[in-house]
Amino acid sequence: MFWCVLTAGLAVLAGAVSAQERRASHCIALAEAAPGIEYLHQASWQDPLPDSASVRIHYIDHASFLIQTAGGLNVVTDFTGFLGTAPLIPDVVTMNHAHGTHWTEFPDPAIPHVLRGWGAFGEGIDHHLDLDEMLIRNVSTDIRSGSGVEPNGNSIFVFEVAGLCIGHLGHLHHVPTPAQFAALGRLDVVMAAVDGGTTLPLPDMLEVLGRLRSSVVIPMHWFGEVTLERFLSRIGESYAIERVKGPELVVSLRSLPDRPTVYVLRPAFLAAAP
């Protein structure tokens, strides 16, 4: 299997357009592992990325992440309408609607691409957004709705960039079916809700992560240190744990760890340059 390094470029201008060609990923067709993987340094979301084959992931809050590419794309997951004090207009936002902390009814009209993770009740939605440098697609899953279920009401979004497959599980409420796992393919990096209650029970989330076999797991949707530590104590039996001091991680095809690793990021809203 290929290992990729995630990178992002400095881009605070609205509607940044990437001129780079996307490096083919291996989400579906797996390849052999690449040697010589190294962990890259952390940097501010406003700093240039180390090279064109890297991507930066910045944990903003709750289930929102900023994914930045070397070509200047800015993508925000589970966008709520607030990123912080930085004057950033993302190129793409994704949203899920299980709760108001995962979407906004009024996204800024200046955002070029607003991808909702749901469609008409029970019908789901299909996205396949090709931005040259990045391909964004989704796999629909069910969510709880009142006393019942809304079929296809959640989306797992997959971001194929720099040869990497990065997945955001959204507000996942059930273990994906074999067909859904097949549609996801191999995820090198996955953002996973670890609250153990409002999304998946912890044993089920551990089963999902085991099936995905991602080399980098980033916990999200944790409600305090007790919730986070409960997850880490369970997954630490089979994963390495890296506690990153800040909100950001930069990786590349060469820098994914040899052993599956949980990277604990500390969320921080985006601040304007001083």
PDB file of C-alpha atoms in Angstrom:
ATOM      1  CA  MET A   1       0.000   0.000   0.000  1.00  0.00           C
ATOM      2  CA  PHE A   2       1.296   3.491  -0.730  1.00  0.00           C
ATOM      3  CA  TRP A   3       1.895   5.932   2.066  1.00  0.00           C
ATOM      4  CA  CYS A   4       1.410   9.605   1.352  1.00  0.00           C
ATOM      5  CA  VAL A   5       2.399  12.894   2.954  1.00  0.00           C
ATOM      6  CA  LEU A   6      -0.315  15.397   3.590  1.00  0.00           C
ATOM      7  CA  THR A   7       0.511  19.031   2.682  1.00  0.00           C
ATOM      8  CA  ALA A   8      -1.200  22.342   2.483  1.00  0.00           C
ATOM      9  CA  GLY A   9      -0.335  25.773   1.227  1.00  0.00           C
ATOM     10  CA  LEU A  10      -0.854  29.225   2.621  1.00  0.00           C
ATOM     11  CA  ALA A  11      -4.174  30.380   1.262  1.00  0.00           C
ATOM     12  CA  VAL A  12      -6.327  33.006   2.890  1.00  0.00           C
ATOM     13  CA  LEU A  13      -7.846  34.418  -0.258  1.00  0.00           C
ATOM     14  CA  ALA A  14     -11.353  33.432  -1.225  1.00  0.00           C
ATOM     15  CA  GLY A  15     -11.878  30.856  -3.928  1.00  0.00           C
ATOM     16  CA  ALA A  16      -8.290  29.707  -4.363  1.00  0.00           C
ATOM     17  CA  VAL A  17      -7.998  27.606  -7.502  1.00  0.00           C
ATOM     18  CA  SER A  18      -5.543  24.744  -7.725  1.00  0.00           C
ATOM     19  CA  ALA A  19      -3.470  24.426 -10.873  1.00  0.00           C
ATOM     20  CA  GLN A  20      -1.830  21.185  -9.825  1.00  0.00           C
ATOM     21  CA  GLU A  21      -2.646  17.794 -11.256  1.00  0.00           C
ATOM     22  CA  ARG A  22      -3.924  15.220  -8.781  1.00  0.00           C
ATOM     23  CA  ARG A  23      -1.602  12.381  -7.935  1.00  0.00           C
ATOM     24  CA  ALA A  24      -3.381   9.055  -8.340  1.00  0.00           C
ATOM     25  CA  SER A  25      -4.531   7.545  -5.044  1.00  0.00           C
ATOM     26  CA  HIS A  26      -5.017   3.918  -4.076  1.00  0.00           C
ATOM     27  CA  CYS A  27      -8.351   4.102  -2.272  1.00  0.00           C
ATOM     28  CA  ILE A  28      -9.745   1.187  -4.228  1.00  0.00           C
ATOM     29  CA  ALA A  29      -6.737  -0.419  -5.947  1.00  0.00           C
ATOM     30  CA  LEU A  30      -4.176  -1.188  -3.252  1.00  0.00           C
ATOM     31  CA  ALA A  31      -0.423  -1.174  -3.908  1.00  0.00           C
ATOM     32  CA  GLU A  32       2.646  -2.203  -1.941  1.00  0.00           C
ATOM     33  CA  ALA A  33       3.944  -0.239   1.023  1.00  0.00           C
ATOM     34  CA  ALA A  34       6.594   2.398   0.455  1.00  0.00           C
ATOM     35  CA  PRO A  35       9.665   2.380   2.740  1.00  0.00           C
ATOM     36  CA  GLY A  36      11.414   5.275   4.373  1.00  0.00           C
ATOM     37  CA  ILE A  37       8.388   6.896   5.995  1.00  0.00           C
ATOM     38  CA  GLU A  38       9.171   9.814   8.269  1.00  0.00           C
ATOM     39  CA  TYR A  39       7.024  11.962  10.536  1.00  0.00           C
ATOM     40  CA  LEU A  40       6.972  15.560   9.358  1.00  0.00           C
ATOM     41  CA  HIS A  41       7.135  18.743  11.411  1.00  0.00           C
ATOM     42  CA  GLN A  42       4.112  20.708  12.551  1.00  0.00           C
ATOM     43  CA  ALA A  43       3.503  24.190  11.196  1.00  0.00           C
ATOM     44  CA  SER A  44       0.917  26.943  11.277  1.00  0.00           C
ATOM     45  CA  TRP A  45      -1.992  26.676   8.855  1.00  0.00           C
ATOM     46  CA  GLN A  46      -0.722  29.936   7.348  1.00  0.00           C
ATOM     47  CA  ASP A  47       2.779  28.594   6.636  1.00  0.00           C
ATOM     48  CA  PRO A  48       3.813  27.105   3.277  1.00  0.00           C
ATOM     49  CA  LEU A  49       3.839  23.338   3.075  1.00  0.00           C
ATOM     50  CA  PRO A  50       7.211  21.550   2.903  1.00  0.00           C
ATOM     51  CA  ASP A  51       6.675  20.186  -0.615  1.00  0.00           C
ATOM     52  CA  SER A  52       4.105  19.638  -3.327  1.00  0.00           C
ATOM     53  CA  ALA A  53       3.364  16.069  -2.205  1.00  0.00           C
ATOM     54  CA  SER A  54       2.130  16.983   1.252  1.00  0.00           C
ATOM     55  CA  VAL A  55      -1.191  17.981   2.854  1.00  0.00           C
ATOM     56  CA  ARG A  56      -1.965  19.765   6.112  1.00  0.00           C
ATOM     57  CA  ILE A  57      -4.830  18.828   8.425  1.00  0.00           C
ATOM     58  CA  HIS A  58      -5.869  21.408  11.051  1.00  0.00           C
ATOM     59  CA  TYR A  59      -8.427  20.390  13.697  1.00  0.00           C
ATOM     60  CA  ILE A  60     -10.738  23.386  14.092  1.00  0.00           C
ATOM     61  CA  ASP A  61     -13.419  22.177  16.500  1.00  0.00           C
ATOM     62  CA  HIS A  62     -15.748  19.248  17.231  1.00  0.00           C
ATOM     63  CA  ALA A  63     -15.886  17.551  13.795  1.00  0.00           C
ATOM     64  CA  SER A  64     -14.520  20.402  11.661  1.00  0.00           C
ATOM     65  CA  PHE A  65     -11.114  20.111  10.006  1.00  0.00           C
ATOM     66  CA  LEU A  66      -9.293  22.309   7.521  1.00  0.00           C
ATOM     67  CA  ILE A  67      -7.571  20.269   4.809  1.00  0.00           C
ATOM     68  CA  GLN A  68      -5.016  22.294   2.842  1.00  0.00           C
ATOM     69  CA  THR A  69      -3.115  21.299  -0.274  1.00  0.00           C
ATOM     70  CA  ALA A  70       0.140  22.505  -1.754  1.00  0.00           C
ATOM     71  CA  GLY A  71      -1.763  23.939  -4.704  1.00  0.00           C
ATOM     72  CA  GLY A  72      -3.779  26.232  -2.447  1.00  0.00           C
ATOM     73  CA  LEU A  73      -7.058  24.390  -1.917  1.00  0.00           C
ATOM     74  CA  ASN A  74      -8.819  24.916   1.422  1.00  0.00           C
ATOM     75  CA  VAL A  75     -11.476  22.364   2.345  1.00  0.00           C
ATOM     76  CA  VAL A  76     -13.445  22.363   5.616  1.00  0.00           C
ATOM     77  CA  THR A  77     -15.326  19.318   6.901  1.00  0.00           C
ATOM     78  CA  ASP A  78     -18.604  19.433   8.863  1.00  0.00           C
ATOM     79  CA  PHE A  79     -18.717  23.182   8.331  1.00  0.00           C
ATOM     80  CA  THR A  80     -20.804  25.119  10.875  1.00  0.00           C
ATOM     81  CA  GLY A  81     -20.334  28.598   9.433  1.00  0.00           C
ATOM     82  CA  PHE A  82     -17.659  29.683  11.933  1.00  0.00           C
ATOM     83  CA  LEU A  83     -13.935  29.046  11.537  1.00  0.00           C
ATOM     84  CA  GLY A  84     -12.467  31.702  13.837  1.00  0.00           C
ATOM     85  CA  THR A  85     -11.150  35.218  13.244  1.00  0.00           C
ATOM     86  CA  ALA A  86      -9.214  34.402  10.069  1.00  0.00           C
ATOM     87  CA  PRO A  87     -10.733  35.900   6.887  1.00  0.00           C
ATOM     88  CA  LEU A  88     -10.767  32.546   5.096  1.00  0.00           C
ATOM     89  CA  ILE A  89     -13.349  31.599   2.492  1.00  0.00           C
ATOM     90  CA  PRO A  90     -12.916  27.857   1.891  1.00  0.00           C
ATOM     91  CA  ASP A  91     -12.974  26.480  -1.636  1.00  0.00           C
ATOM     92  CA  VAL A  92     -15.123  23.563  -0.482  1.00  0.00           C
ATOM     93  CA  VAL A  93     -17.151  22.789   2.636  1.00  0.00           C
ATOM     94  CA  THR A  94     -18.804  19.488   3.503  1.00  0.00           C
ATOM     95  CA  MET A  95     -21.653  19.144   5.996  1.00  0.00           C
ATOM     96  CA  ASN A  96     -23.766  16.536   7.775  1.00  0.00           C
ATOM     97  CA  HIS A  97     -27.090  17.264   9.449  1.00  0.00           C
ATOM     98  CA  ALA A  98     -27.449  14.861  12.369  1.00  0.00           C
ATOM     99  CA  HIS A  99     -26.985  17.864  14.680  1.00  0.00           C
ATOM    100  CA  GLY A 100     -26.528  21.603  14.251  1.00  0.00           C
ATOM    101  CA  THR A 101     -22.874  21.303  15.231  1.00  0.00           C
ATOM    102  CA  HIS A 102     -22.134  19.657  11.872  1.00  0.00           C
ATOM    103  CA  TRP A 103     -23.716  22.045   9.378  1.00  0.00           C
ATOM    104  CA  THR A 104     -25.141  25.488   8.760  1.00  0.00           C
ATOM    105  CA  GLU A 105     -28.313  26.441   6.962  1.00  0.00           C
ATOM    106  CA  PHE A 106     -26.683  29.620   5.699  1.00  0.00           C
ATOM    107  CA  PRO A 107     -23.186  28.977   4.291  1.00  0.00           C
ATOM    108  CA  ASP A 108     -21.424  32.021   2.889  1.00  0.00           C
ATOM    109  CA  PRO A 109     -22.523  32.374  -0.769  1.00  0.00           C
ATOM    110  CA  ALA A 110     -18.889  33.173  -1.635  1.00  0.00           C
ATOM    111  CA  ILE A 111     -17.931  29.528  -0.971  1.00  0.00           C
ATOM    112  CA  PRO A 112     -17.593  27.935  -4.429  1.00  0.00           C
ATOM    113  CA  HIS A 113     -18.612  24.391  -3.450  1.00  0.00           C
ATOM    114  CA  VAL A 114     -21.017  23.506  -0.623  1.00  0.00           C
ATOM    115  CA  LEU A 115     -21.444  19.719  -0.356  1.00  0.00           C
ATOM    116  CA  ARG A 116     -24.348  18.605   1.829  1.00  0.00           C
ATOM    117  CA  GLY A 117     -24.102  15.028   3.037  1.00  0.00           C
ATOM    118  CA  TRP A 118     -27.829  14.350   2.659  1.00  0.00           C
ATOM    119  CA  GLY A 119     -30.547  14.713   0.067  1.00  0.00           C
ATOM    120  CA  ALA A 120     -34.302  14.200   0.126  1.00  0.00           C
ATOM    121  CA  PHE A 121     -35.312  12.046   3.102  1.00  0.00           C
ATOM    122  CA  GLY A 122     -34.092   8.505   2.588  1.00  0.00           C
ATOM    123  CA  GLU A 123     -32.576   9.144  -0.829  1.00  0.00           C
ATOM    124  CA  GLY A 124     -29.093  10.272   0.171  1.00  0.00           C
ATOM    125  CA  ILE A 125     -26.890  12.182  -2.230  1.00  0.00           C
ATOM    126  CA  ASP A 126     -23.902  11.460  -4.486  1.00  0.00           C
ATOM    127  CA  HIS A 127     -20.909  13.760  -4.832  1.00  0.00           C
ATOM    128  CA  HIS A 128     -17.968  13.383  -7.197  1.00  0.00           C
ATOM    129  CA  LEU A 129     -16.199  16.732  -7.281  1.00  0.00           C
ATOM    130  CA  ASP A 130     -12.987  16.728  -9.311  1.00  0.00           C
ATOM    131  CA  LEU A 131     -10.824  19.780  -8.589  1.00  0.00           C
ATOM    132  CA  ASP A 132      -7.786  18.448 -10.497  1.00  0.00           C
ATOM    133  CA  GLU A 133      -5.546  18.433  -7.423  1.00  0.00           C
ATOM    134  CA  MET A 134      -8.221  16.796  -5.251  1.00  0.00           C
ATOM    135  CA  LEU A 135     -11.156  14.497  -5.828  1.00  0.00           C
ATOM    136  CA  ILE A 136     -13.962  14.631  -3.261  1.00  0.00           C
ATOM    137  CA  ARG A 137     -16.563  11.876  -3.115  1.00  0.00           C
ATOM    138  CA  ASN A 138     -18.951  10.477  -0.531  1.00  0.00           C
ATOM    139  CA  VAL A 139     -20.473   7.241   0.707  1.00  0.00           C
ATOM    140  CA  SER A 140     -23.942   7.535   2.271  1.00  0.00           C
ATOM    141  CA  THR A 141     -24.827   5.839   5.575  1.00  0.00           C
ATOM    142  CA  ASP A 142     -27.943   5.882   7.772  1.00  0.00           C
ATOM    143  CA  ILE A 143     -28.557   8.091  10.810  1.00  0.00           C
ATOM    144  CA  ARG A 144     -31.004   7.958  13.698  1.00  0.00           C
ATOM    145  CA  SER A 145     -33.935  10.302  13.181  1.00  0.00           C
ATOM    146  CA  GLY A 146     -36.294  10.912  16.093  1.00  0.00           C
ATOM    147  CA  SER A 147     -37.548   7.461  17.057  1.00  0.00           C
ATOM    148  CA  GLY A 148     -36.597   5.946  13.709  1.00  0.00           C
ATOM    149  CA  VAL A 149     -33.889   5.934  11.061  1.00  0.00           C
ATOM    150  CA  GLU A 150     -33.156   8.239   8.154  1.00  0.00           C
ATOM    151  CA  PRO A 151     -31.662   6.044   5.441  1.00  0.00           C
ATOM    152  CA  ASN A 152     -28.632   7.593   3.758  1.00  0.00           C
ATOM    153  CA  GLY A 153     -28.813  10.674   5.979  1.00  0.00           C
ATOM    154  CA  ASN A 154     -25.058  10.851   6.712  1.00  0.00           C
ATOM    155  CA  SER A 155     -22.093  11.012   4.367  1.00  0.00           C
ATOM    156  CA  ILE A 156     -18.598   9.691   4.836  1.00  0.00           C
ATOM    157  CA  PHE A 157     -16.557  12.076   2.703  1.00  0.00           C
ATOM    158  CA  VAL A 158     -13.356  10.874   1.041  1.00  0.00           C
ATOM    159  CA  PHE A 159     -10.674  13.290  -0.137  1.00  0.00           C
ATOM    160  CA  GLU A 160      -8.198  11.868  -2.650  1.00  0.00           C
ATOM    161  CA  VAL A 161      -5.154  14.134  -2.810  1.00  0.00           C
ATOM    162  CA  ALA A 162      -1.370  13.753  -3.149  1.00  0.00           C
ATOM    163  CA  GLY A 163      -1.830  10.008  -3.535  1.00  0.00           C
ATOM    164  CA  LEU A 164      -3.552   9.828  -0.156  1.00  0.00           C
ATOM    165  CA  CYS A 165      -7.075   8.766   0.722  1.00  0.00           C
ATOM    166  CA  ILE A 166      -8.372  10.864   3.620  1.00  0.00           C
ATOM    167  CA  GLY A 167     -11.747   9.961   5.101  1.00  0.00           C
ATOM    168  CA  HIS A 168     -14.082  11.835   7.457  1.00  0.00           C
ATOM    169  CA  LEU A 169     -16.667   9.486   8.984  1.00  0.00           C
ATOM    170  CA  GLY A 170     -19.133  12.251   9.815  1.00  0.00           C
ATOM    171  CA  HIS A 171     -21.873  11.457  12.348  1.00  0.00           C
ATOM    172  CA  LEU A 172     -21.687   7.705  11.791  1.00  0.00           C
ATOM    173  CA  HIS A 173     -24.489   5.726  13.466  1.00  0.00           C
ATOM    174  CA  HIS A 174     -23.847   2.161  12.330  1.00  0.00           C
ATOM    175  CA  VAL A 175     -21.056  -0.126  11.174  1.00  0.00           C
ATOM    176  CA  PRO A 176     -20.908   0.272   7.389  1.00  0.00           C
ATOM    177  CA  THR A 177     -22.104  -2.604   5.252  1.00  0.00           C
ATOM    178  CA  PRO A 178     -19.646  -4.646   3.159  1.00  0.00           C
ATOM    179  CA  ALA A 179     -20.760  -2.657   0.101  1.00  0.00           C
ATOM    180  CA  GLN A 180     -20.110   0.629   1.901  1.00  0.00           C
ATOM    181  CA  PHE A 181     -16.665  -0.513   3.039  1.00  0.00           C
ATOM    182  CA  ALA A 182     -15.904  -1.518  -0.540  1.00  0.00           C
ATOM    183  CA  ALA A 183     -17.032   1.888  -1.809  1.00  0.00           C
ATOM    184  CA  LEU A 184     -14.796   3.629   0.724  1.00  0.00           C
ATOM    185  CA  GLY A 185     -11.725   1.610  -0.168  1.00  0.00           C
ATOM    186  CA  ARG A 186      -8.511   1.903   1.797  1.00  0.00           C
ATOM    187  CA  LEU A 187      -8.293   5.118   3.858  1.00  0.00           C
ATOM    188  CA  ASP A 188      -4.765   6.190   4.791  1.00  0.00           C
ATOM    189  CA  VAL A 189      -6.052   8.850   7.186  1.00  0.00           C
ATOM    190  CA  VAL A 190      -9.412   8.818   8.936  1.00  0.00           C
ATOM    191  CA  MET A 191     -11.148  11.305  11.234  1.00  0.00           C
ATOM    192  CA  ALA A 192     -13.337   9.273  13.592  1.00  0.00           C
ATOM    193  CA  ALA A 193     -15.971  10.284  16.143  1.00  0.00           C
ATOM    194  CA  VAL A 194     -14.962   8.716  19.466  1.00  0.00           C
ATOM    195  CA  ASP A 195     -17.707   9.942  21.831  1.00  0.00           C
ATOM    196  CA  GLY A 196     -19.015   6.402  22.206  1.00  0.00           C
ATOM    197  CA  GLY A 197     -22.675   7.389  22.463  1.00  0.00           C
ATOM    198  CA  THR A 198     -24.232  10.024  20.219  1.00  0.00           C
ATOM    199  CA  THR A 199     -22.494   8.420  17.242  1.00  0.00           C
ATOM    200  CA  LEU A 200     -21.279   4.808  17.421  1.00  0.00           C
ATOM    201  CA  PRO A 201     -20.764   2.831  20.634  1.00  0.00           C
ATOM    202  CA  LEU A 202     -17.029   2.534  21.248  1.00  0.00           C
ATOM    203  CA  PRO A 203     -16.770  -1.215  20.439  1.00  0.00           C
ATOM    204  CA  ASP A 204     -18.455  -0.573  17.094  1.00  0.00           C
ATOM    205  CA  MET A 205     -16.143   2.339  16.259  1.00  0.00           C
ATOM    206  CA  LEU A 206     -13.131   0.176  17.095  1.00  0.00           C
ATOM    207  CA  GLU A 207     -14.532  -2.466  14.727  1.00  0.00           C
ATOM    208  CA  VAL A 208     -14.885   0.141  11.972  1.00  0.00           C
ATOM    209  CA  LEU A 209     -11.324   1.377  12.446  1.00  0.00           C
ATOM    210  CA  GLY A 210     -10.056  -2.178  12.429  1.00  0.00           C
ATOM    211  CA  ARG A 211     -11.811  -2.836   9.140  1.00  0.00           C
ATOM    212  CA  LEU A 212     -10.475   0.368   7.562  1.00  0.00           C
ATOM    213  CA  ARG A 213      -6.862  -0.407   8.582  1.00  0.00           C
ATOM    214  CA  SER A 214      -5.920   3.271   8.320  1.00  0.00           C
ATOM    215  CA  SER A 215      -2.360   4.167   9.210  1.00  0.00           C
ATOM    216  CA  VAL A 216      -3.401   7.492  10.762  1.00  0.00           C
ATOM    217  CA  VAL A 217      -6.476   7.899  12.985  1.00  0.00           C
ATOM    218  CA  ILE A 218      -7.453  11.373  14.208  1.00  0.00           C
ATOM    219  CA  PRO A 219     -10.030  11.380  17.040  1.00  0.00           C
ATOM    220  CA  MET A 220     -12.823  13.939  16.836  1.00  0.00           C
ATOM    221  CA  HIS A 221     -16.221  14.515  18.415  1.00  0.00           C
ATOM    222  CA  TRP A 222     -14.983  13.865  21.931  1.00  0.00           C
ATOM    223  CA  PHE A 223     -16.669  15.632  24.820  1.00  0.00           C
ATOM    224  CA  GLY A 224     -13.857  16.257  27.290  1.00  0.00           C
ATOM    225  CA  GLU A 225     -10.747  14.431  28.419  1.00  0.00           C
ATOM    226  CA  VAL A 226     -12.603  11.522  30.028  1.00  0.00           C
ATOM    227  CA  THR A 227     -14.240  10.576  26.719  1.00  0.00           C
ATOM    228  CA  LEU A 228     -10.989  10.973  24.808  1.00  0.00           C
ATOM    229  CA  GLU A 229      -8.930   8.952  27.291  1.00  0.00           C
ATOM    230  CA  ARG A 230     -11.483   6.139  27.334  1.00  0.00           C
ATOM    231  CA  PHE A 231     -11.067   5.799  23.568  1.00  0.00           C
ATOM    232  CA  LEU A 232      -7.275   5.998  23.759  1.00  0.00           C
ATOM    233  CA  SER A 233      -7.094   3.370  26.472  1.00  0.00           C
ATOM    234  CA  ARG A 234      -9.036   0.935  24.297  1.00  0.00           C
ATOM    235  CA  ILE A 235      -7.400   1.580  20.949  1.00  0.00           C
ATOM    236  CA  GLY A 236      -3.943   1.835  22.526  1.00  0.00           C
ATOM    237  CA  GLU A 237      -3.917  -1.948  22.812  1.00  0.00           C
ATOM    238  CA  SER A 238      -3.250  -2.205  19.072  1.00  0.00           C
ATOM    239  CA  TYR A 239      -2.328   1.330  17.910  1.00  0.00           C
ATOM    240  CA  ALA A 240       0.537   3.640  18.750  1.00  0.00           C
ATOM    241  CA  ILE A 241      -0.536   6.934  20.347  1.00  0.00           C
ATOM    242  CA  GLU A 242       1.029  10.285  19.394  1.00  0.00           C
ATOM    243  CA  ARG A 243      -0.141  13.318  21.370  1.00  0.00           C
ATOM    244  CA  VAL A 244       0.427  16.324  19.128  1.00  0.00           C
ATOM    245  CA  LYS A 245       0.803  19.542  21.113  1.00  0.00           C
ATOM    246  CA  GLY A 246      -1.132  21.629  18.621  1.00  0.00           C
ATOM    247  CA  PRO A 247      -4.039  21.347  16.174  1.00  0.00           C
ATOM    248  CA  GLU A 248      -2.096  20.453  13.015  1.00  0.00           C
ATOM    249  CA  LEU A 249      -0.489  17.539  11.270  1.00  0.00           C
ATOM    250  CA  VAL A 250       1.459  17.469   8.004  1.00  0.00           C
ATOM    251  CA  VAL A 251       2.060  14.116   6.298  1.00  0.00           C
ATOM    252  CA  SER A 252       3.042  12.713   2.854  1.00  0.00           C
ATOM    253  CA  LEU A 253       3.087   9.450   0.821  1.00  0.00           C
ATOM    254  CA  ARG A 254       6.435   8.780   2.440  1.00  0.00           C
ATOM    255  CA  SER A 255       5.587   9.894   5.961  1.00  0.00           C
ATOM    256  CA  LEU A 256       2.742   7.679   7.121  1.00  0.00           C
ATOM    257  CA  PRO A 257       3.812   5.547  10.092  1.00  0.00           C
ATOM    258  CA  ASP A 258       4.833   1.909   9.738  1.00  0.00           C
ATOM    259  CA  ARG A 259       2.487   1.044  12.611  1.00  0.00           C
ATOM    260  CA  PRO A 260      -1.135   2.284  12.725  1.00  0.00           C
ATOM    261  CA  THR A 261      -1.067   5.397  14.887  1.00  0.00           C
ATOM    262  CA  VAL A 262      -3.604   7.646  16.602  1.00  0.00           C
ATOM    263  CA  TYR A 263      -2.624  11.315  16.391  1.00  0.00           C
ATOM    264  CA  VAL A 264      -4.364  13.352  19.080  1.00  0.00           C
ATOM    265  CA  LEU A 265      -4.781  16.914  17.807  1.00  0.00           C
ATOM    266  CA  ARG A 266      -5.893  19.770  20.050  1.00  0.00           C
ATOM    267  CA  PRO A 267      -8.635  21.807  18.310  1.00  0.00           C
ATOM    268  CA  ALA A 268      -8.097  25.520  17.676  1.00  0.00           C
ATOM    269  CA  PHE A 269     -10.137  27.970  15.652  1.00  0.00           C
ATOM    270  CA  LEU A 270      -8.339  29.702  12.796  1.00  0.00           C
ATOM    271  CA  ALA A 271      -6.806  32.985  13.943  1.00  0.00           C
ATOM    272  CA  ALA A 272      -6.021  35.957  11.754  1.00  0.00           C
ATOM    273  CA  ALA A 273      -2.349  36.751  11.264  1.00  0.00           C
ATOM    274  CA  PRO A 274      -1.089  39.180  13.954  1.00  0.00           C
TER     275      PRO A 274
END
